[in-house]
Amino acid sequence: MPLFDLPLDELRGYRSRSAEPEDFDRFWAATLAETRDHALDARFVPVPTGLATLDVFDVTFAGFGGHPVKGWFVLPAGTSEPLPVVVQYLGYGGGRGLPHTHLLWGSAGFAHFVMDTRGQGGAWNGGDTPDPVGSASSYPGFLTRGIEDPYAFYYRRLFADAVRAVEAARSHPLADASRTVALGTSQGGGITLAVGGLVPGLAAIAPDVPFLCDFPRATTITDRNPYREVGNYLKTYRGRTADAWRTLSYFDGVHFAARGRAPALFSVALEDETCPPSTVFGAFNAYAHEDKSIEVYDFNDHEGGGPYQEAVQLAWLADRL
């Protein structure tokens, strides 16, 4: 796919027109207060994996609504002193999968917390966390579930889970809470931006080709799912566009980026039709912390930098932790 979005020099100056709701901060403060009405109850159960260099724990903690959320917690084998902790969020449709698919961060000397994604996992890797909350009519996928009301929207539950995942990871005695990093790719990158705007005291975040950014542009510039789910829903429910935009505005990575309080390493791929580069730059250019950088992959689609970006992340974090 050739370049289809703005030229790179224009991307570097691009500003999103996504309108922030006046009660954005109150909405999220109320959401997290409601979530914290339930005890975190984080449990770490050791599991045998056959991995000689890593210790793995099956995690359960209370997310939004007190619903049980699963995860993996991975440590270098025999760890006895607290380590910097990486909290990872997953891409669209995927689940936490099996422990031996999460080797990088533990092997690099981090405590690694992988959050399962409620209701997802049927597309790849497999998940173990149901979403017990239903919704009104939606287009297949997750991006329109509850879109009629921000309080009912699927991502309200998921972003609240993500904040609680940081709290669960930090609760483990071998996690150094003062050196907590949030990261993820695609949907995981969008969740990372939300966490970066909602959780104080993070050491760094690394959103990789992030999804869930600059909804007004994303849903009109690409015909590729998941963003196309919104257009397909509105094809059926004519006249609901303004309501949909209002709901999505509470979950836009651009607005979370404006509240970013930690150093940030972004990545973008200029041929990415899933998460168009202008939407990623919309969040990057809004990001509030002065220590921010973005890796640009000129001829890649949504795979972005892949293992090359992981190598950049390893070096970048070594300089900040």
Tab-separated table of C-alpha atoms in Angstrom:
chain	number	residue	atom	x	y	z
A	1	MET	CA	0.000	0.000	0.000
A	2	PRO	CA	1.543	3.364	-0.981
A	3	LEU	CA	1.388	6.395	1.295
A	4	PHE	CA	-2.230	7.520	1.632
A	5	ASP	CA	-2.224	9.993	4.521
A	6	LEU	CA	-0.544	13.389	4.951
A	7	PRO	CA	3.144	13.818	4.036
A	8	LEU	CA	5.543	13.371	6.936
A	9	ASP	CA	6.363	17.080	7.249
A	10	GLU	CA	2.634	17.837	7.609
A	11	LEU	CA	2.136	14.952	10.037
A	12	ARG	CA	4.736	16.441	12.343
A	13	GLY	CA	2.622	19.578	12.646
A	14	TYR	CA	-0.825	17.958	12.513
A	15	ARG	CA	-3.296	18.790	15.286
A	16	SER	CA	-6.417	16.750	15.912
A	17	ARG	CA	-9.808	18.434	15.836
A	18	SER	CA	-11.276	15.957	18.294
A	19	ALA	CA	-13.405	17.945	20.750
A	20	GLU	CA	-12.758	17.196	24.403
A	21	PRO	CA	-15.873	16.915	26.598
A	22	GLU	CA	-16.074	19.557	29.318
A	23	ASP	CA	-16.589	16.877	31.959
A	24	PHE	CA	-13.820	14.570	30.717
A	25	ASP	CA	-11.894	14.607	34.021
A	26	ARG	CA	-15.041	14.265	36.135
A	27	PHE	CA	-16.187	11.317	34.016
A	28	TRP	CA	-12.951	9.435	34.565
A	29	ALA	CA	-12.663	10.359	38.231
A	30	ALA	CA	-16.170	8.978	38.784
A	31	THR	CA	-15.410	5.852	36.755
A	32	LEU	CA	-12.274	5.054	38.731
A	33	ALA	CA	-13.948	5.830	42.047
A	34	GLU	CA	-16.744	3.421	41.133
A	35	THR	CA	-14.183	0.790	40.140
A	36	ARG	CA	-12.256	1.205	43.394
A	37	ASP	CA	-15.397	0.624	45.428
A	38	HIS	CA	-14.445	-3.030	44.925
A	39	ALA	CA	-11.385	-4.443	46.668
A	40	LEU	CA	-8.521	-5.082	44.242
A	41	ASP	CA	-8.049	-8.621	45.602
A	42	ALA	CA	-5.009	-9.336	43.419
A	43	ARG	CA	-3.978	-12.982	43.604
A	44	PHE	CA	-0.762	-14.432	42.162
A	45	VAL	CA	-0.694	-18.213	41.811
A	46	PRO	CA	2.560	-19.843	40.617
A	47	VAL	CA	2.144	-22.079	37.585
A	48	PRO	CA	4.523	-24.696	36.132
A	49	THR	CA	5.557	-23.790	32.590
A	50	GLY	CA	8.786	-25.633	31.824
A	51	LEU	CA	10.590	-22.286	31.466
A	52	ALA	CA	13.917	-22.594	33.249
A	53	THR	CA	14.771	-18.881	33.234
A	54	LEU	CA	11.378	-17.394	34.167
A	55	ASP	CA	8.871	-17.775	36.990
A	56	VAL	CA	5.218	-17.322	36.001
A	57	PHE	CA	2.148	-16.509	38.083
A	58	ASP	CA	-1.486	-16.795	37.051
A	59	VAL	CA	-3.069	-13.508	38.169
A	60	THR	CA	-6.652	-12.609	39.007
A	61	PHE	CA	-7.705	-9.126	40.141
A	62	ALA	CA	-10.934	-7.144	40.373
A	63	GLY	CA	-11.449	-4.787	37.459
A	64	PHE	CA	-14.413	-2.592	36.578
A	65	GLY	CA	-17.541	-3.615	38.493
A	66	GLY	CA	-15.461	-5.982	40.604
A	67	HIS	CA	-15.365	-8.344	37.622
A	68	PRO	CA	-12.465	-10.827	37.737
A	69	VAL	CA	-9.729	-10.009	35.210
A	70	LYS	CA	-6.909	-12.429	34.402
A	71	GLY	CA	-3.261	-11.822	33.622
A	72	TRP	CA	0.213	-13.291	33.672
A	73	PHE	CA	2.992	-12.058	35.944
A	74	VAL	CA	6.436	-13.097	34.733
A	75	LEU	CA	9.708	-12.730	36.656
A	76	PRO	CA	13.310	-13.732	36.026
A	77	ALA	CA	13.721	-17.042	37.839
A	78	GLY	CA	14.829	-16.751	41.445
A	79	THR	CA	14.192	-12.994	41.724
A	80	SER	CA	14.567	-11.794	45.315
A	81	GLU	CA	14.728	-7.987	44.983
A	82	PRO	CA	12.046	-5.667	43.488
A	83	LEU	CA	12.392	-5.052	39.763
A	84	PRO	CA	11.071	-2.383	37.411
A	85	VAL	CA	7.706	-3.571	36.123
A	86	VAL	CA	6.322	-3.502	32.582
A	87	VAL	CA	2.523	-3.605	32.342
A	88	GLN	CA	1.484	-4.718	28.858
A	89	TYR	CA	-1.876	-4.339	27.107
A	90	LEU	CA	-2.914	-6.433	24.130
A	91	GLY	CA	-4.029	-5.802	20.566
A	92	TYR	CA	-7.597	-5.960	19.273
A	93	GLY	CA	-9.279	-9.355	19.469
A	94	GLY	CA	-6.458	-11.078	21.328
A	95	GLY	CA	-6.157	-12.593	24.778
A	96	ARG	CA	-3.290	-13.325	27.126
A	97	GLY	CA	-2.589	-16.688	25.474
A	98	LEU	CA	0.017	-19.007	26.995
A	99	PRO	CA	2.849	-17.887	29.283
A	100	HIS	CA	5.681	-18.980	26.989
A	101	THR	CA	4.572	-16.409	24.391
A	102	HIS	CA	5.615	-13.611	26.801
A	103	LEU	CA	9.384	-14.031	27.131
A	104	LEU	CA	10.929	-10.669	26.204
A	105	TRP	CA	10.535	-8.441	29.260
A	106	GLY	CA	11.244	-11.045	31.899
A	107	SER	CA	14.316	-12.112	29.940
A	108	ALA	CA	15.448	-8.463	29.912
A	109	GLY	CA	15.288	-8.304	33.711
A	110	PHE	CA	11.854	-6.773	34.243
A	111	ALA	CA	8.827	-7.910	36.155
A	112	HIS	CA	6.228	-8.295	33.397
A	113	PHE	CA	2.472	-8.061	33.932
A	114	VAL	CA	0.300	-9.017	30.909
A	115	MET	CA	-3.346	-7.997	31.287
A	116	ASP	CA	-5.960	-10.169	29.626
A	117	THR	CA	-8.623	-8.194	27.717
A	118	ARG	CA	-12.202	-8.707	28.852
A	119	GLY	CA	-14.416	-10.334	26.240
A	120	GLN	CA	-11.584	-10.677	23.715
A	121	GLY	CA	-9.279	-13.526	22.732
A	122	GLY	CA	-11.490	-15.182	20.123
A	123	ALA	CA	-9.453	-13.821	17.213
A	124	TRP	CA	-5.964	-14.835	18.342
A	125	ASN	CA	-4.041	-16.124	21.401
A	126	GLY	CA	-7.164	-16.943	23.406
A	127	GLY	CA	-8.389	-15.099	26.477
A	128	ASP	CA	-9.695	-16.095	29.880
A	129	THR	CA	-11.630	-12.974	30.946
A	130	PRO	CA	-15.337	-12.682	30.074
A	131	ASP	CA	-17.148	-9.353	29.846
A	132	PRO	CA	-20.330	-9.922	31.865
A	133	VAL	CA	-21.871	-6.590	30.785
A	134	GLY	CA	-24.126	-6.548	27.729
A	135	SER	CA	-25.035	-3.642	25.462
A	136	ALA	CA	-27.670	-2.454	23.045
A	137	SER	CA	-27.303	-3.232	19.338
A	138	SER	CA	-23.774	-2.940	18.001
A	139	TYR	CA	-21.776	-3.787	14.900
A	140	PRO	CA	-19.691	-6.979	15.290
A	141	GLY	CA	-16.476	-6.175	17.127
A	142	PHE	CA	-16.018	-4.059	20.245
A	143	LEU	CA	-15.879	-0.458	19.042
A	144	THR	CA	-19.634	0.124	19.022
A	145	ARG	CA	-20.624	-1.869	22.112
A	146	GLY	CA	-22.527	0.599	24.248
A	147	ILE	CA	-21.709	3.494	21.928
A	148	GLU	CA	-25.092	5.078	22.639
A	149	ASP	CA	-23.862	6.206	26.101
A	150	PRO	CA	-20.308	6.811	27.383
A	151	TYR	CA	-21.216	5.180	30.705
A	152	ALA	CA	-22.244	1.995	28.857
A	153	PHE	CA	-19.342	1.976	26.372
A	154	TYR	CA	-17.156	-1.134	26.314
A	155	TYR	CA	-13.901	0.813	26.605
A	156	ARG	CA	-14.999	2.431	29.857
A	157	ARG	CA	-14.806	-1.000	31.433
A	158	LEU	CA	-11.588	-1.914	29.654
A	159	PHE	CA	-9.732	1.304	30.518
A	160	ALA	CA	-10.800	0.928	34.152
A	161	ASP	CA	-9.467	-2.655	34.085
A	162	ALA	CA	-6.188	-1.293	32.709
A	163	VAL	CA	-5.756	1.147	35.580
A	164	ARG	CA	-6.440	-1.649	38.049
A	165	ALA	CA	-3.855	-3.810	36.263
A	166	VAL	CA	-1.203	-1.242	37.161
A	167	GLU	CA	-2.402	-1.305	40.759
A	168	ALA	CA	-2.321	-5.112	40.775
A	169	ALA	CA	1.177	-5.240	39.282
A	170	ARG	CA	2.446	-2.685	41.795
A	171	SER	CA	0.984	-4.711	44.668
A	172	HIS	CA	3.379	-7.613	44.131
A	173	PRO	CA	6.336	-7.468	46.541
A	174	LEU	CA	8.842	-8.035	43.712
A	175	ALA	CA	7.560	-5.092	41.650
A	176	ASP	CA	9.234	-1.717	42.123
A	177	ALA	CA	6.164	0.540	41.918
A	178	SER	CA	8.316	3.648	41.395
A	179	ARG	CA	9.603	2.180	38.114
A	180	THR	CA	6.368	1.178	36.386
A	181	VAL	CA	6.149	1.231	32.586
A	182	ALA	CA	2.967	0.859	30.510
A	183	LEU	CA	3.168	-0.308	26.916
A	184	GLY	CA	1.232	-2.041	24.160
A	185	THR	CA	0.674	-2.248	20.425
A	186	SER	CA	-2.399	-1.110	18.461
A	187	GLN	CA	-5.358	-1.454	20.865
A	188	GLY	CA	-2.729	-1.999	23.544
A	189	GLY	CA	-1.136	1.291	22.528
A	190	GLY	CA	-4.455	3.099	22.859
A	191	ILE	CA	-4.975	1.564	26.293
A	192	THR	CA	-1.437	2.638	27.200
A	193	LEU	CA	-2.277	6.257	26.361
A	194	ALA	CA	-5.375	6.079	28.547
A	195	VAL	CA	-3.343	4.673	31.434
A	196	GLY	CA	-0.711	7.356	30.890
A	197	GLY	CA	-3.366	10.008	31.350
A	198	LEU	CA	-5.079	8.368	34.323
A	199	VAL	CA	-2.304	6.862	36.469
A	200	PRO	CA	0.156	9.102	38.298
A	201	GLY	CA	3.766	8.208	38.914
A	202	LEU	CA	4.525	6.110	35.836
A	203	ALA	CA	8.182	6.003	34.877
A	204	ALA	CA	7.449	5.786	31.132
A	205	ILE	CA	4.918	4.707	28.527
A	206	ALA	CA	5.459	3.222	25.070
A	207	PRO	CA	2.372	3.258	22.801
A	208	ASP	CA	3.208	1.364	19.602
A	209	VAL	CA	1.113	2.205	16.462
A	210	PRO	CA	-1.738	3.130	18.836
A	211	PHE	CA	-5.404	2.525	18.043
A	212	LEU	CA	-8.257	4.551	19.655
A	213	CYS	CA	-6.849	7.954	18.678
A	214	ASP	CA	-8.398	10.946	16.880
A	215	PHE	CA	-11.754	9.253	16.270
A	216	PRO	CA	-13.254	11.976	14.017
A	217	ARG	CA	-10.408	11.564	11.532
A	218	ALA	CA	-9.794	7.842	11.990
A	219	THR	CA	-13.388	6.829	11.295
A	220	THR	CA	-13.549	8.869	8.083
A	221	ILE	CA	-10.093	8.367	6.550
A	222	THR	CA	-9.845	4.547	6.594
A	223	ASP	CA	-12.189	1.824	5.432
A	224	ARG	CA	-10.397	-0.839	7.457
A	225	ASN	CA	-11.689	-2.363	10.674
A	226	PRO	CA	-11.872	-1.737	13.573
A	227	TYR	CA	-12.557	1.942	12.818
A	228	ARG	CA	-14.947	0.947	10.033
A	229	GLU	CA	-17.178	-0.671	12.658
A	230	VAL	CA	-18.354	2.822	13.603
A	231	GLY	CA	-19.280	3.709	10.030
A	232	ASN	CA	-21.092	0.420	9.529
A	233	TYR	CA	-23.080	0.969	12.738
A	234	LEU	CA	-24.050	4.485	11.648
A	235	LYS	CA	-25.113	3.201	8.221
A	236	THR	CA	-27.816	1.270	10.061
A	237	TYR	CA	-28.576	3.789	12.800
A	238	ARG	CA	-28.936	6.929	10.720
A	239	GLY	CA	-29.014	10.156	12.671
A	240	ARG	CA	-26.938	8.918	15.626
A	241	THR	CA	-23.621	10.362	14.460
A	242	ALA	CA	-23.466	13.200	16.987
A	243	ASP	CA	-24.213	10.804	19.863
A	244	ALA	CA	-21.522	8.412	18.673
A	245	TRP	CA	-18.928	11.212	18.414
A	246	ARG	CA	-19.832	12.361	21.910
A	247	THR	CA	-19.312	8.896	23.386
A	248	LEU	CA	-16.047	8.325	21.554
A	249	SER	CA	-14.674	11.683	22.701
A	250	TYR	CA	-14.390	10.361	26.274
A	251	PHE	CA	-12.075	7.593	25.054
A	252	ASP	CA	-9.909	9.427	22.523
A	253	GLY	CA	-6.189	8.929	22.987
A	254	VAL	CA	-5.641	12.548	21.964
A	255	HIS	CA	-7.290	13.745	25.185
A	256	PHE	CA	-5.433	11.256	27.366
A	257	ALA	CA	-2.187	12.307	25.653
A	258	ALA	CA	-2.822	15.907	26.709
A	259	ARG	CA	-2.636	14.618	30.291
A	260	GLY	CA	0.508	12.528	29.803
A	261	ARG	CA	2.835	12.837	32.794
A	262	ALA	CA	5.615	10.389	31.921
A	263	PRO	CA	8.285	10.125	29.225
A	264	ALA	CA	6.802	8.532	26.113
A	265	LEU	CA	8.103	6.565	23.150
A	266	PHE	CA	5.595	6.323	20.279
A	267	SER	CA	5.832	4.545	16.947
A	268	VAL	CA	3.971	5.065	13.674
A	269	ALA	CA	3.902	3.344	10.291
A	270	LEU	CA	3.285	5.576	7.289
A	271	GLU	CA	1.417	2.932	5.251
A	272	ASP	CA	-0.777	1.916	8.183
A	273	GLU	CA	-4.421	1.847	7.096
A	274	THR	CA	-5.601	0.290	10.370
A	275	CYS	CA	-4.331	3.149	12.543
A	276	PRO	CA	-3.647	5.954	10.043
A	277	PRO	CA	-0.465	7.903	10.747
A	278	SER	CA	-2.261	11.229	11.170
A	279	THR	CA	-4.260	9.757	14.051
A	280	VAL	CA	-1.069	8.606	15.777
A	281	PHE	CA	0.547	12.010	15.249
A	282	GLY	CA	-2.643	13.608	16.547
A	283	ALA	CA	-1.967	11.919	19.892
A	284	PHE	CA	1.805	12.361	19.767
A	285	ASN	CA	1.613	16.074	19.022
A	286	ALA	CA	-0.875	16.527	21.877
A	287	TYR	CA	1.276	14.599	24.351
A	288	ALA	CA	2.017	16.850	27.307
A	289	HIS	CA	5.358	15.587	28.630
A	290	GLU	CA	8.431	17.198	27.085
A	291	ASP	CA	10.383	13.919	26.989
A	292	LYS	CA	8.675	12.303	24.031
A	293	SER	CA	9.852	10.772	20.768
A	294	ILE	CA	8.344	8.858	17.863
A	295	GLU	CA	9.865	6.155	15.672
A	296	VAL	CA	8.684	6.383	12.056
A	297	TYR	CA	8.508	3.266	9.853
A	298	ASP	CA	8.212	4.617	6.319
A	299	PHE	CA	7.108	1.559	4.336
A	300	ASN	CA	5.256	-0.497	6.915
A	301	ASP	CA	1.563	-1.137	7.385
A	302	HIS	CA	0.078	-1.944	10.797
A	303	GLU	CA	2.876	-4.365	11.682
A	304	GLY	CA	4.945	-1.219	12.250
A	305	GLY	CA	8.423	-1.798	13.575
A	306	GLY	CA	7.693	-5.181	15.142
A	307	PRO	CA	10.906	-6.594	16.660
A	308	TYR	CA	12.831	-3.493	15.557
A	309	GLN	CA	10.584	-1.368	17.756
A	310	GLU	CA	11.062	-3.769	20.650
A	311	ALA	CA	14.825	-3.257	20.326
A	312	VAL	CA	14.297	0.515	20.404
A	313	GLN	CA	12.094	0.165	23.496
A	314	LEU	CA	14.718	-1.897	25.325
A	315	ALA	CA	17.412	0.727	24.713
A	316	TRP	CA	15.088	3.647	25.450
A	317	LEU	CA	13.923	2.204	28.777
A	318	ALA	CA	17.487	1.411	29.813
A	319	ASP	CA	18.197	5.154	29.636
A	320	ARG	CA	15.183	6.038	31.828
A	321	LEU	CA	15.066	3.404	34.543
